[in-house]
Coordinates of N, CA and C in Angstrom, one line a residue:
X1032 N 9.7 31.8 4.1 CA 9.6 30.8 5.1 C 8.2 30.1 5.2
X1033 N 7.2 30.9 5.0 CA 5.8 30.3 5.1 C 5.6 29.4 3.9
X1034 N 6.1 29.9 2.7 CA 5.9 29.0 1.5 C 6.6 27.7 1.7
X1035 N 7.7 27.7 2.3 CA 8.5 26.4 2.5 C 7.7 25.5 3.5
X1036 N 7.2 26.1 4.5 CA 6.4 25.4 5.5 C 5.2 24.8 4.9
X1037 N 4.5 25.6 4.1 CA 3.3 25.1 3.4 C 3.6 23.9 2.5
X1038 N 4.7 24.1 1.7 CA 5.1 23.0 0.8 C 5.5 21.7 1.6
X1039 N 6.1 21.9 2.7 CA 6.5 20.7 3.5 C 5.2 20.1 4.1
X1040 N 4.2 20.9 4.5 CA 3.0 20.3 5.0 C 2.2 19.6 3.9
X1041 N 2.2 20.1 2.7 CA 1.5 19.4 1.6 C 2.2 18.1 1.3
X1042 N 3.5 18.1 1.3 CA 4.3 16.9 1.0 C 4.0 15.9 2.1
X1043 N 4.0 16.3 3.4 CA 3.7 15.3 4.4 C 2.3 14.8 4.4
X1044 N 1.3 15.7 4.0 CA -0.1 15.2 3.8 C -0.2 14.2 2.7
X1045 N 0.5 14.4 1.6 CA 0.5 13.5 0.5 C 1.1 12.2 0.9
X1046 N 2.2 12.3 1.7 CA 2.9 11.0 2.2 C 2.0 10.3 3.1
X1047 N 1.3 11.0 4.0 CA 0.4 10.3 4.9 C -0.8 9.6 4.2
X1048 N -1.3 10.3 3.2 CA -2.4 9.7 2.4 C -1.9 8.5 1.7
X1049 N -0.7 8.5 1.2 CA -0.2 7.3 0.5 C 0.0 6.1 1.5
X1050 N 0.5 6.5 2.7 CA 0.8 5.4 3.7 C -0.6 4.8 4.1
X1051 N -1.6 5.7 4.4 CA -2.9 5.2 4.8 C -3.5 4.3 3.8
X1052 N -3.4 4.7 2.5 CA -4.0 3.9 1.4 C -3.3 2.5 1.3
X1053 N -2.0 2.5 1.4 CA -1.2 1.3 1.4 C -1.6 0.4 2.5
X1054 N -1.7 1.0 3.7 CA -2.1 0.1 4.9 C -3.5 -0.4 4.8
X1055 N -4.4 0.3 4.2 CA -5.8 -0.2 4.0 C -5.8 -1.4 3.0
X1056 N -5.0 -1.3 1.9 CA -4.9 -2.4 0.9 C -4.3 -3.6 1.6
X1057 N -3.2 -3.3 2.4 CA -2.5 -4.4 3.0 C -3.4 -5.1 4.0
X1058 N -4.2 -4.4 4.8 CA -5.1 -4.9 5.8 C -6.2 -5.7 5.1
X1059 N -6.7 -5.2 4.0 CA -7.8 -5.9 3.3 C -7.2 -7.2 2.7
X1060 N -6.0 -7.2 2.2 CA -5.5 -8.4 1.6 C -5.1 -9.5 2.7
X1061 N -4.5 -9.0 3.8 CA -4.0 -10.0 4.8 C -5.1 -10.4 5.8
X1062 N -5.8 -9.4 6.4 CA -6.8 -9.8 7.4 C -8.2 -10.0 6.7
X1063 N -8.5 -9.2 5.7 CA -9.8 -9.3 5.1 C -10.0 -10.5 4.3
X1064 N -9.1 -10.7 3.3 CA -9.2 -11.9 2.4 C -8.8 -13.2 3.1
X1065 N -7.9 -13.2 4.0 CA -7.4 -14.4 4.6 C -8.2 -14.8 5.8
X1066 N -8.9 -13.9 6.5 CA -9.6 -14.3 7.7 C -11.1 -13.9 7.6
X1067 N -11.4 -12.6 7.4 CA -12.8 -12.2 7.5 C -13.6 -12.7 6.3
X1068 N -13.1 -12.6 5.1 CA -13.8 -13.0 3.9 C -13.5 -14.4 3.5
X1069 N -12.8 -15.2 4.3 CA -12.4 -16.5 3.9 C -13.6 -17.4 3.6
X1070 N -14.7 -17.4 4.4 CA -15.8 -18.2 4.0 C -16.4 -17.9 2.6
X1071 N -16.4 -16.6 2.3 CA -16.9 -16.1 1.0 C -15.9 -16.6 -0.2
X1072 N -14.7 -16.6 0.1 CA -13.7 -17.0 -0.9 C -13.4 -18.5 -1.0
X1073 N -14.0 -19.2 -0.1 CA -13.7 -20.7 -0.1 C -14.2 -21.4 -1.4
X1074 N -15.2 -20.8 -2.1 CA -15.7 -21.4 -3.3 C -14.9 -21.2 -4.5
X1075 N -13.9 -20.2 -4.4 CA -13.1 -19.9 -5.6 C -11.7 -20.6 -5.4
X1076 N -11.4 -21.5 -6.4 CA -10.2 -22.3 -6.4 C -9.1 -21.7 -7.2
X1077 N -7.9 -21.6 -6.6 CA -6.7 -21.1 -7.4 C -5.5 -22.0 -7.0
X1078 N -4.9 -22.6 -7.9 CA -3.7 -23.4 -7.7 C -4.0 -24.6 -6.8
X1079 N -5.2 -25.2 -6.9 CA -5.5 -26.4 -6.1 C -6.0 -26.2 -4.7
X1080 N -6.2 -24.9 -4.3 CA -6.7 -24.6 -3.0 C -7.7 -23.4 -3.1
X1081 N -8.4 -23.2 -2.0 CA -9.4 -22.1 -2.1 C -8.7 -20.7 -2.0
X1082 N -9.3 -19.7 -2.5 CA -8.7 -18.3 -2.6 C -8.4 -17.8 -1.2
X1083 N -9.2 -18.0 -0.2 CA -9.0 -17.5 1.2 C -7.7 -18.1 1.8
X1084 N -7.5 -19.4 1.6 CA -6.3 -20.1 2.0 C -5.1 -19.6 1.3
X1085 N -5.2 -19.4 0.0 CA -4.1 -18.8 -0.9 C -3.7 -17.5 -0.4
X1086 N -4.7 -16.6 0.0 CA -4.4 -15.3 0.5 C -3.6 -15.4 1.8
X1087 N -4.0 -16.3 2.6 CA -3.4 -16.5 3.9 C -2.0 -16.9 3.8
X1088 N -1.7 -17.8 2.8 CA -0.4 -18.4 2.7 C 0.6 -17.6 1.8
X1089 N 0.1 -17.1 0.6 CA 0.9 -16.5 -0.3 C 0.4 -15.1 -0.8
X1090 N -0.8 -15.0 -0.9 CA -1.4 -13.7 -1.5 C -1.0 -12.5 -0.7
X1091 N -1.1 -12.6 0.6 CA -0.8 -11.4 1.4 C 0.6 -11.0 1.3
X1092 N 1.5 -12.0 1.2 CA 2.9 -11.7 1.0 C 3.2 -11.0 -0.3
X1093 N 2.5 -11.6 -1.4 CA 2.7 -11.0 -2.7 C 2.2 -9.6 -2.8
X1094 N 1.0 -9.3 -2.1 CA 0.4 -8.0 -2.1 C 1.4 -7.1 -1.3
X1095 N 2.0 -7.5 -0.2 CA 2.9 -6.7 0.5 C 4.1 -6.3 -0.3
X1096 N 4.7 -7.2 -1.1 CA 5.8 -6.9 -1.9 C 5.4 -5.9 -3.0
X1097 N 4.3 -6.1 -3.6 CA 3.8 -5.2 -4.6 C 3.6 -3.8 -4.0
X1098 N 3.0 -3.8 -2.8 CA 2.8 -2.5 -2.2 C 4.1 -1.8 -1.9
X1099 N 5.2 -2.5 -1.5 CA 6.5 -1.9 -1.2 C 7.0 -1.3 -2.5
X1100 N 7.0 -1.9 -3.6 CA 7.4 -1.3 -4.9 C 6.6 -0.2 -5.3
X1101 N 5.2 -0.3 -5.1 CA 4.3 0.8 -5.4 C 4.6 2.0 -4.6
X1102 N 4.9 1.8 -3.3 CA 5.2 2.9 -2.4 C 6.5 3.7 -2.8
X1103 N 7.5 2.9 -3.2 CA 8.8 3.5 -3.6 C 8.6 4.3 -4.9
X1104 N 7.8 3.7 -5.8 CA 7.6 4.4 -7.1 C 6.8 5.7 -6.9
X1105 N 5.8 5.6 -6.0 CA 4.9 6.8 -5.8 C 5.7 7.8 -5.0
X1106 N 6.5 7.4 -4.1 CA 7.3 8.4 -3.3 C 8.3 9.1 -4.2
X1107 N 8.9 8.4 -5.2 CA 9.7 9.1 -6.2 C 9.0 10.1 -7.0
X1108 N 7.7 9.8 -7.3 CA 6.9 10.8 -8.0 C 6.6 12.0 -7.2
X1109 N 6.3 11.7 -5.9 CA 6.0 12.8 -4.9 C 7.2 13.7 -4.8
X1110 N 8.4 13.1 -4.7 CA 9.6 13.9 -4.6 C 9.8 14.8 -5.8
X1111 N 9.5 14.3 -7.0 CA 9.6 15.1 -8.2 C 8.6 16.2 -8.1
X1112 N 7.4 15.9 -7.7 CA 6.4 17.0 -7.7 C 6.7 18.1 -6.7
X1113 N 7.4 17.8 -5.6 CA 7.7 18.8 -4.6 C 9.2 19.3 -4.7
X1114 N 9.9 18.9 -5.8 CA 11.2 19.3 -6.0 C 12.2 18.8 -5.0
X1115 N 12.0 17.6 -4.5 CA 12.9 17.0 -3.6 C 13.7 15.8 -4.1
X1116 N 13.7 15.6 -5.4 CA 14.3 14.4 -6.0 C 15.8 14.5 -5.8
X1117 N 16.5 13.3 -5.8 CA 17.9 13.3 -5.6 C 18.7 13.6 -6.9

């Protein structure tokens, strides 16, 4: 019983670490690049506009989609590590 509880706690800790990392990346992409660092990114042009505006309009959405697929892929790996795969 204790082994099973310890394994579940480790699985949950790994899951929380993955969620926290994903949220940090998402926050940096959406709030950081689009709002906080926009003056710094205004000199870099991509697709006819500056990088800060691009992150505000498209970049943060693209980063969010990539994070969704990354999270699913990484959770499948965690499931395999802890013997919880389907």
